[in-house]
PDB file of C-alpha atoms in Angstrom:
ATOM      1  CA  MET A 207      41.751-130.987-137.017  1.00  0.00           C
ATOM      2  CA  GLN A 208      43.066-128.213-139.192  1.00  0.00           C
ATOM      3  CA  LYS A 209      46.775-128.272-140.455  1.00  0.00           C
ATOM      4  CA  HIS A 210      48.707-125.212-140.887  1.00  0.00           C
ATOM      5  CA  LYS A 211      51.722-125.045-142.924  1.00  0.00           C
ATOM      6  CA  TRP A 212      54.519-123.215-141.339  1.00  0.00           C
ATOM      7  CA  LEU A 213      57.402-122.081-143.609  1.00  0.00           C
ATOM      8  CA  ILE A 214      60.759-122.211-141.767  1.00  0.00           C
ATOM      9  CA  ARG A 215      63.037-119.475-141.872  1.00  0.00           C
ATOM     10  CA  PRO A 216      66.792-120.343-142.883  1.00  0.00           C
ATOM     11  CA  SER A 217      67.789-118.913-139.482  1.00  0.00           C
ATOM     12  CA  GLN A 218      65.775-121.283-137.725  1.00  0.00           C
ATOM     13  CA  MET A 219      66.739-124.262-139.260  1.00  0.00           C
ATOM     14  CA  GLY A 220      69.771-124.973-136.926  1.00  0.00           C
ATOM     15  CA  ALA A 221      68.012-124.903-133.821  1.00  0.00           C
ATOM     16  CA  LEU A 222      65.384-126.993-135.197  1.00  0.00           C
ATOM     17  CA  LEU A 223      68.155-129.891-135.866  1.00  0.00           C
ATOM     18  CA  SER A 224      69.034-129.680-131.985  1.00  0.00           C
ATOM     19  CA  SER A 225      67.702-132.962-130.555  1.00  0.00           C
ATOM     20  CA  GLY A 226      66.942-133.820-126.953  1.00  0.00           C
ATOM     21  CA  ARG A 227      68.958-135.648-124.559  1.00  0.00           C
ATOM     22  CA  GLY A 228      66.774-138.786-124.072  1.00  0.00           C
ATOM     23  CA  LYS A 229      66.716-141.487-126.696  1.00  0.00           C
ATOM     24  CA  ASP A 230      63.021-140.710-127.095  1.00  0.00           C
ATOM     25  CA  LYS A 231      63.063-137.045-127.198  1.00  0.00           C
ATOM     26  CA  LEU A 232      63.240-135.843-130.952  1.00  0.00           C
ATOM     27  CA  PHE A 233      63.406-132.061-130.024  1.00  0.00           C
ATOM     28  CA  GLY A 234      65.637-130.615-127.613  1.00  0.00           C
ATOM     29  CA  ASP A 235      64.316-127.607-125.579  1.00  0.00           C
ATOM     30  CA  THR A 236      65.934-124.938-127.970  1.00  0.00           C
ATOM     31  CA  ALA A 237      63.997-126.558-131.138  1.00  0.00           C
ATOM     32  CA  LEU A 238      60.867-126.653-129.076  1.00  0.00           C
ATOM     33  CA  LYS A 239      61.168-122.941-128.079  1.00  0.00           C
ATOM     34  CA  VAL A 240      61.200-122.263-131.931  1.00  0.00           C
ATOM     35  CA  ILE A 241      58.096-124.307-132.561  1.00  0.00           C
ATOM     36  CA  GLN A 242      56.357-122.675-129.800  1.00  0.00           C
ATOM     37  CA  GLU A 243      57.156-118.997-131.131  1.00  0.00           C
ATOM     38  CA  ALA A 244      55.842-120.258-134.316  1.00  0.00           C
ATOM     39  CA  VAL A 245      52.844-121.187-132.900  1.00  0.00           C
ATOM     40  CA  LEU A 246      52.217-117.972-130.899  1.00  0.00           C
ATOM     41  CA  LEU A 247      53.001-115.934-133.922  1.00  0.00           C
ATOM     42  CA  HIS A 248      50.618-117.872-136.329  1.00  0.00           C
ATOM     43  CA  LYS A 249      47.837-118.253-133.802  1.00  0.00           C
ATOM     44  CA  PHE A 250      48.032-114.652-132.093  1.00  0.00           C
ATOM     45  CA  GLY A 251      50.413-112.658-134.022  1.00  0.00           C
ATOM     46  CA  ILE A 252      52.920-112.624-131.171  1.00  0.00           C
ATOM     47  CA  GLU A 253      56.452-111.603-132.195  1.00  0.00           C
ATOM     48  CA  PRO A 254      59.151-113.518-130.801  1.00  0.00           C
ATOM     49  CA  ASN A 255      61.126-111.632-128.014  1.00  0.00           C
ATOM     50  CA  ASN A 256      64.052-111.120-130.243  1.00  0.00           C
ATOM     51  CA  ILE A 257      66.099-108.129-128.592  1.00  0.00           C
ATOM     52  CA  GLU A 258      67.878-105.951-131.008  1.00  0.00           C
ATOM     53  CA  ASP A 259      71.533-105.457-129.768  1.00  0.00           C
ATOM     54  CA  LYS A 260      74.328-103.838-130.733  1.00  0.00           C
ATOM     55  CA  LYS A 261      75.808-106.604-132.503  1.00  0.00           C
ATOM     56  CA  MET A 262      72.849-107.097-134.761  1.00  0.00           C
ATOM     57  CA  ASP A 263      72.347-103.563-135.105  1.00  0.00           C
ATOM     58  CA  LYS A 264      75.717-103.442-136.607  1.00  0.00           C
ATOM     59  CA  GLY A 265      75.159-106.210-139.167  1.00  0.00           C
ATOM     60  CA  THR A 266      71.984-104.415-140.337  1.00  0.00           C
ATOM     61  CA  PHE A 267      73.975-101.173-140.783  1.00  0.00           C
ATOM     62  CA  ASN A 268      76.948-102.292-142.102  1.00  0.00           C
ATOM     63  CA  GLU A 269      75.547-105.088-144.781  1.00  0.00           C
ATOM     64  CA  PRO A 270      75.693-102.334-147.829  1.00  0.00           C
ATOM     65  CA  GLN A 271      79.278-101.614-147.158  1.00  0.00           C
ATOM     66  CA  ASN A 272      80.231-105.276-146.328  1.00  0.00           C
ATOM     67  CA  ILE A 273      78.779-106.532-149.461  1.00  0.00           C
ATOM     68  CA  ASP A 274      80.899-103.650-151.374  1.00  0.00           C
ATOM     69  CA  LEU A 275      84.277-104.875-149.483  1.00  0.00           C
ATOM     70  CA  ALA A 276      83.526-108.573-150.108  1.00  0.00           C
ATOM     71  CA  SER A 277      82.673-107.725-153.785  1.00  0.00           C
ATOM     72  CA  LYS A 278      86.044-105.797-154.033  1.00  0.00           C
ATOM     73  CA  VAL A 279      88.263-108.433-152.372  1.00  0.00           C
ATOM     74  CA  LEU A 280      86.675-111.583-153.755  1.00  0.00           C
ATOM     75  CA  GLY A 281      86.153-110.182-157.386  1.00  0.00           C
ATOM     76  CA  TRP A 282      82.307-110.716-157.486  1.00  0.00           C
ATOM     77  CA  LYS A 283      80.574-109.500-160.898  1.00  0.00           C
ATOM     78  CA  ASN A 284      77.237-108.218-161.225  1.00  0.00           C
ATOM     79  CA  VAL A 285      76.815-107.707-157.359  1.00  0.00           C
ATOM     80  CA  ASN A 286      75.524-104.361-156.215  1.00  0.00           C
ATOM     81  CA  SER A 287      74.888-103.815-152.591  1.00  0.00           C
ATOM     82  CA  LYS A 288      71.768-101.359-153.464  1.00  0.00           C
ATOM     83  CA  ASP A 289      69.936-104.385-155.216  1.00  0.00           C
ATOM     84  CA  GLU A 290      66.576-104.911-153.365  1.00  0.00           C
ATOM     85  CA  LYS A 291      66.562-108.403-151.607  1.00  0.00           C
ATOM     86  CA  PHE A 292      63.667-110.308-152.582  1.00  0.00           C
ATOM     87  CA  ARG A 293      61.528-112.789-150.331  1.00  0.00           C
ATOM     88  CA  ILE A 294      61.598-116.493-151.564  1.00  0.00           C
ATOM     89  CA  ALA A 295      59.371-119.526-150.727  1.00  0.00           C
ATOM     90  CA  ASN A 296      58.602-122.894-151.420  1.00  0.00           C
ATOM     91  CA  ASP A 297      56.810-125.934-149.599  1.00  0.00           C
ATOM     92  CA  TYR A 298      59.437-125.688-146.638  1.00  0.00           C
ATOM     93  CA  PHE A 299      60.994-122.565-146.355  1.00  0.00           C
ATOM     94  CA  ILE A 300      60.874-118.711-146.636  1.00  0.00           C
ATOM     95  CA  GLY A 301      63.723-116.242-146.781  1.00  0.00           C
ATOM     96  CA  GLU A 302      65.682-113.500-148.232  1.00  0.00           C
ATOM     97  CA  PRO A 303      69.418-114.193-149.033  1.00  0.00           C
ATOM     98  CA  ASP A 304      71.689-111.767-148.699  1.00  0.00           C
ATOM     99  CA  ILE A 305      73.146-112.029-152.070  1.00  0.00           C
ATOM    100  CA  ASN A 306      71.250-114.005-154.954  1.00  0.00           C
ATOM    101  CA  THR A 307      72.442-113.544-158.613  1.00  0.00           C
ATOM    102  CA  PRO A 308      72.599-116.138-161.414  1.00  0.00           C
ATOM    103  CA  ASP A 309      76.040-117.018-160.656  1.00  0.00           C
ATOM    104  CA  LEU A 310      76.258-116.531-156.703  1.00  0.00           C
ATOM    105  CA  LEU A 311      74.480-117.335-153.472  1.00  0.00           C
ATOM    106  CA  ALA A 312      76.044-115.801-150.560  1.00  0.00           C
ATOM    107  CA  ASP A 313      75.054-115.186-146.631  1.00  0.00           C
ATOM    108  CA  ILE A 314      77.101-112.402-145.202  1.00  0.00           C
ATOM    109  CA  LYS A 315      78.076-112.166-141.390  1.00  0.00           C
ATOM    110  CA  SER A 316      79.415-109.079-139.599  1.00  0.00           C
ATOM    111  CA  SER A 317      82.055-109.605-137.422  1.00  0.00           C
ATOM    112  CA  TRP A 318      81.734-107.830-133.919  1.00  0.00           C
ATOM    113  CA  ASN A 319      85.531-106.941-133.636  1.00  0.00           C
ATOM    114  CA  ALA A 320      88.994-108.492-134.821  1.00  0.00           C
ATOM    115  CA  SER A 321      88.780-110.708-131.847  1.00  0.00           C
ATOM    116  CA  THR A 322      85.565-112.504-133.396  1.00  0.00           C
ATOM    117  CA  PHE A 323      86.741-112.617-137.074  1.00  0.00           C
ATOM    118  CA  PRO A 324      87.666-115.888-138.238  1.00  0.00           C
ATOM    119  CA  PHE A 325      91.164-115.210-139.119  1.00  0.00           C
ATOM    120  CA  PHE A 326      92.245-118.747-138.725  1.00  0.00           C
ATOM    121  CA  LYS A 327      89.091-120.923-137.793  1.00  0.00           C
ATOM    122  CA  ASP A 328      86.308-122.478-139.975  1.00  0.00           C
ATOM    123  CA  PRO A 329      83.023-121.272-138.437  1.00  0.00           C
ATOM    124  CA  MET A 330      80.899-123.219-140.791  1.00  0.00           C
ATOM    125  CA  ASN A 331      79.131-125.086-137.970  1.00  0.00           C
ATOM    126  CA  LYS A 332      75.842-127.580-138.346  1.00  0.00           C
ATOM    127  CA  SER A 333      73.507-124.288-137.802  1.00  0.00           C
ATOM    128  CA  TYR A 334      75.242-122.191-140.754  1.00  0.00           C
ATOM    129  CA  LYS A 335      75.479-125.179-142.940  1.00  0.00           C
ATOM    130  CA  ALA A 336      71.630-125.796-142.488  1.00  0.00           C
ATOM    131  CA  GLN A 337      70.879-122.166-142.970  1.00  0.00           C
ATOM    132  CA  LEU A 338      72.886-122.292-146.320  1.00  0.00           C
ATOM    133  CA  HIS A 339      71.142-125.450-147.528  1.00  0.00           C
ATOM    134  CA  CYS A 340      67.971-123.891-146.827  1.00  0.00           C
ATOM    135  CA  TYR A 341      68.815-120.898-149.113  1.00  0.00           C
ATOM    136  CA  MET A 342      70.016-123.318-151.746  1.00  0.00           C
ATOM    137  CA  ASP A 343      66.691-125.179-151.386  1.00  0.00           C
ATOM    138  CA  LEU A 344      64.788-121.757-151.997  1.00  0.00           C
ATOM    139  CA  THR A 345      67.256-120.771-155.136  1.00  0.00           C
ATOM    140  CA  GLY A 346      67.815-124.104-156.722  1.00  0.00           C
ATOM    141  CA  LYS A 347      71.268-123.501-156.439  1.00  0.00           C
ATOM    142  CA  ASP A 348      73.998-126.181-155.590  1.00  0.00           C
ATOM    143  CA  LYS A 349      76.747-124.136-153.928  1.00  0.00           C
ATOM    144  CA  ALA A 350      76.445-121.369-151.519  1.00  0.00           C
ATOM    145  CA  GLU A 351      79.356-119.177-149.576  1.00  0.00           C
ATOM    146  CA  LEU A 352      79.384-117.862-146.185  1.00  0.00           C
ATOM    147  CA  VAL A 353      81.237-114.864-145.944  1.00  0.00           C
ATOM    148  CA  TYR A 354      82.712-113.045-142.696  1.00  0.00           C
ATOM    149  CA  CYS A 355      83.453-109.226-143.327  1.00  0.00           C
ATOM    150  CA  LEU A 356      85.420-106.946-140.483  1.00  0.00           C
ATOM    151  CA  SER A 357      84.237-103.526-140.857  1.00  0.00           C
ATOM    152  CA  ASP A 358      84.507-100.371-138.623  1.00  0.00           C
ATOM    153  CA  HIS A 359      81.787 -99.835-136.091  1.00  0.00           C
ATOM    154  CA  PRO A 360      79.294 -97.033-137.483  1.00  0.00           C
ATOM    155  CA  GLU A 361      79.848 -93.998-135.680  1.00  0.00           C
ATOM    156  CA  HIS A 362      76.544 -94.059-133.592  1.00  0.00           C
ATOM    157  CA  ILE A 363      77.727 -97.453-132.200  1.00  0.00           C
ATOM    158  CA  LEU A 364      81.084 -95.935-131.289  1.00  0.00           C
ATOM    159  CA  GLN A 365      79.506 -93.014-129.708  1.00  0.00           C
ATOM    160  CA  ALA A 366      77.243 -95.042-127.494  1.00  0.00           C
ATOM    161  CA  GLU A 367      80.231 -97.185-126.485  1.00  0.00           C
ATOM    162  CA  ILE A 368      82.096 -94.365-125.548  1.00  0.00           C
ATOM    163  CA  LYS A 369      79.512 -93.068-123.542  1.00  0.00           C
ATOM    164  CA  ARG A 370      78.928 -96.534-121.703  1.00  0.00           C
ATOM    165  CA  LEU A 371      82.978 -96.892-121.112  1.00  0.00           C
ATOM    166  CA  THR A 372      83.088 -93.300-119.767  1.00  0.00           C
ATOM    167  CA  TYR A 373      80.279 -93.663-117.303  1.00  0.00           C
ATOM    168  CA  TYR A 374      82.420 -97.313-116.346  1.00  0.00           C
ATOM    169  CA  TYR A 375      85.571 -95.225-115.754  1.00  0.00           C
ATOM    170  CA  MET A 376      83.775 -92.343-113.778  1.00  0.00           C
ATOM    171  CA  GLU A 377      82.619 -95.128-111.318  1.00  0.00           C
ATOM    172  CA  ARG A 378      86.323 -96.099-110.997  1.00  0.00           C
ATOM    173  CA  SER A 379      88.039 -92.850-110.122  1.00  0.00           C
ATOM    174  CA  TYR A 380      90.852 -94.507-108.624  1.00  0.00           C
ATOM    175  CA  LEU A 381      92.179 -94.913-112.079  1.00  0.00           C
ATOM    176  CA  PHE A 382      92.515 -91.435-112.579  1.00  0.00           C
ATOM    177  CA  PRO A 383      94.732 -90.303-109.560  1.00  0.00           C
ATOM    178  CA  ASP A 384      95.938 -87.303-111.121  1.00  0.00           C
ATOM    179  CA  ALA A 385      92.345 -85.734-111.860  1.00  0.00           C
ATOM    180  CA  ASP A 386      91.873 -82.307-110.368  1.00  0.00           C
ATOM    181  CA  GLY A 387      88.024 -82.032-109.813  1.00  0.00           C
ATOM    182  CA  ILE A 388      85.109 -83.927-111.381  1.00  0.00           C
ATOM    183  CA  GLU A 389      85.315 -81.856-114.741  1.00  0.00           C
ATOM    184  CA  GLU A 390      88.843 -83.092-115.253  1.00  0.00           C
ATOM    185  CA  LEU A 391      87.826 -86.590-114.056  1.00  0.00           C
ATOM    186  CA  TRP A 392      85.299 -86.798-116.488  1.00  0.00           C
ATOM    187  CA  SER A 393      87.577 -85.327-119.543  1.00  0.00           C
ATOM    188  CA  MET A 394      90.209 -87.877-118.615  1.00  0.00           C
ATOM    189  CA  ALA A 395      87.336 -90.755-118.275  1.00  0.00           C
ATOM    190  CA  GLU A 396      86.075 -89.759-121.604  1.00  0.00           C
ATOM    191  CA  GLU A 397      89.398 -89.402-123.397  1.00  0.00           C
ATOM    192  CA  LYS A 398      90.521 -92.943-122.270  1.00  0.00           C
ATOM    193  CA  ALA A 399      87.042 -94.382-123.198  1.00  0.00           C
ATOM    194  CA  GLU A 400      87.275 -92.755-126.747  1.00  0.00           C
ATOM    195  CA  GLU A 401      90.785 -94.300-127.189  1.00  0.00           C
ATOM    196  CA  LYS A 402      89.809 -97.896-125.931  1.00  0.00           C
ATOM    197  CA  THR A 403      86.567 -97.781-128.070  1.00  0.00           C
ATOM    198  CA  ARG A 404      88.185 -96.759-131.338  1.00  0.00           C
ATOM    199  CA  LYS A 405      91.119 -98.848-131.030  1.00  0.00           C
ATOM    200  CA  GLU A 406      88.730-101.933-130.496  1.00  0.00           C
ATOM    201  CA  GLY A 407      85.926-100.878-132.876  1.00  0.00           C
ATOM    202  CA  THR A 408      87.859 -99.617-136.243  1.00  0.00           C
ATOM    203  CA  PHE A 409      90.416-101.526-137.916  1.00  0.00           C
ATOM    204  CA  PRO A 410      92.570 -99.025-140.250  1.00  0.00           C
ATOM    205  CA  GLN A 411      95.653-101.174-139.662  1.00  0.00           C
ATOM    206  CA  ILE A 412      94.270-104.353-141.228  1.00  0.00           C
ATOM    207  CA  PRO A 413      94.218-104.657-145.298  1.00  0.00           C
ATOM    208  CA  ASP A 414      90.896-105.078-146.820  1.00  0.00           C
ATOM    209  CA  LYS A 415      92.024-108.267-148.244  1.00  0.00           C
ATOM    210  CA  ASN A 416      92.323-109.743-144.644  1.00  0.00           C
ATOM    211  CA  LYS A 417      88.903-108.218-143.771  1.00  0.00           C
ATOM    212  CA  VAL A 418      87.155-110.944-145.578  1.00  0.00           C
ATOM    213  CA  LYS A 419      86.760-114.694-145.442  1.00  0.00           C
ATOM    214  CA  ARG A 420      84.809-116.910-147.397  1.00  0.00           C
ATOM    215  CA  PHE A 421      83.651-120.340-146.852  1.00  0.00           C
ATOM    216  CA  ILE A 422      82.128-122.207-149.774  1.00  0.00           C
ATOM    217  CA  ILE A 423      79.961-125.313-149.358  1.00  0.00           C
ATOM    218  CA  GLU A 424      78.049-127.685-152.131  1.00  0.00           C
ATOM    219  CA  LYS A 425      74.580-128.991-151.391  1.00  0.00           C
ATOM    220  CA  ASP A 426      74.579-132.384-149.882  1.00  0.00           C
ATOM    221  CA  PRO A 427      71.490-134.320-150.654  1.00  0.00           C
ATOM    222  CA  GLU A 428      71.744-136.301-147.530  1.00  0.00           C
ATOM    223  CA  PHE A 429      71.683-133.396-145.294  1.00  0.00           C
ATOM    224  CA  MET A 430      68.905-131.852-147.190  1.00  0.00           C
ATOM    225  CA  GLU A 431      66.662-135.068-146.818  1.00  0.00           C
ATOM    226  CA  GLU A 432      67.468-134.883-143.168  1.00  0.00           C
ATOM    227  CA  ILE A 433      66.249-131.071-143.123  1.00  0.00           C
ATOM    228  CA  TYR A 434      63.087-132.263-144.831  1.00  0.00           C
ATOM    229  CA  THR A 435      62.526-134.945-142.505  1.00  0.00           C
ATOM    230  CA  ARG A 436      62.969-132.355-139.631  1.00  0.00           C
ATOM    231  CA  VAL A 437      60.742-129.892-140.935  1.00  0.00           C
ATOM    232  CA  ILE A 438      57.884-132.523-141.509  1.00  0.00           C
ATOM    233  CA  GLU A 439      58.457-133.727-137.643  1.00  0.00           C
ATOM    234  CA  ALA A 440      58.198-130.094-136.336  1.00  0.00           C
ATOM    235  CA  ARG A 441      55.080-129.090-138.205  1.00  0.00           C
ATOM    236  CA  LYS A 442      53.377-132.203-136.392  1.00  0.00           C
ATOM    237  CA  ILE A 443      54.233-130.657-133.148  1.00  0.00           C
ATOM    238  CA  PHE A 444      53.275-127.203-134.511  1.00  0.00           C
ATOM    239  CA  ASP A 445      49.841-128.688-135.575  1.00  0.00           C
ATOM    240  CA  GLU A 446      49.525-130.490-131.969  1.00  0.00           C
ATOM    241  CA  LEU A 447      50.219-126.950-129.994  1.00  0.00           C
ATOM    242  CA  TYR A 448      48.277-124.673-132.411  1.00  0.00           C
ATOM    243  CA  ASN A 449      45.128-127.028-132.109  1.00  0.00           C
ATOM    244  CA  SER A 450      45.707-127.857-128.311  1.00  0.00           C
ATOM    245  CA  LYS A 451      43.078-127.129-125.892  1.00  0.00           C
ATOM    246  CA  SER A 452      45.186-124.754-123.923  1.00  0.00           C
ATOM    247  CA  LEU A 453      45.166-122.532-126.885  1.00  0.00           C
ATOM    248  CA  ASN A 454      41.702-122.933-127.908  1.00  0.00           C
TER     249      ASN A 454
END
């Protein structure tokens, strides 16, 4: 029976650490789904059904300006948002750190709005901890940073939100009792939608220093061993599914 070495993406590791509810169930449904998706990708080239939503779109689009903002606020040296990211692989993982210089390893998270930005709480859950440990393992570093940035929605997302809200308000014409005809109703709905969208999606009133939150962790050898063990066990299931009769 042929074995296939599956390299784990750091973003997958948190899900793979989830356990089943029963004592004998090592992997939970979330972990099994990741393994099954990996099998289908390696066996048939079937990509996971990862829907690109507006939050992911903002994170991707705003990454360069978030890196520049973090560099300014945190005083990072030799960090350039225009630098090309490189994919790294070892025996366990494969990934592209957002920032990887000789002195710095960091992962940038883009908050959707001010309500989701961690002004007061520490968002370093086990999933993010695992992700950063994978990056540390890939780069040989002993310290990594999780950095949240709050930046304005890009204009194309603002316009899409304004359009969506305009239709929402048009369907609730009772909110505009003074509107005289459909054209005025549309104008009032659009004005209200734009006011609300820009208020919730842009943050000129917040100083830059308050738009960046940094959380630093050091490598935990015991946790790293837990991750290695988990990868080994996950690969066993991967091989079983890959070579199962139902796929051959």
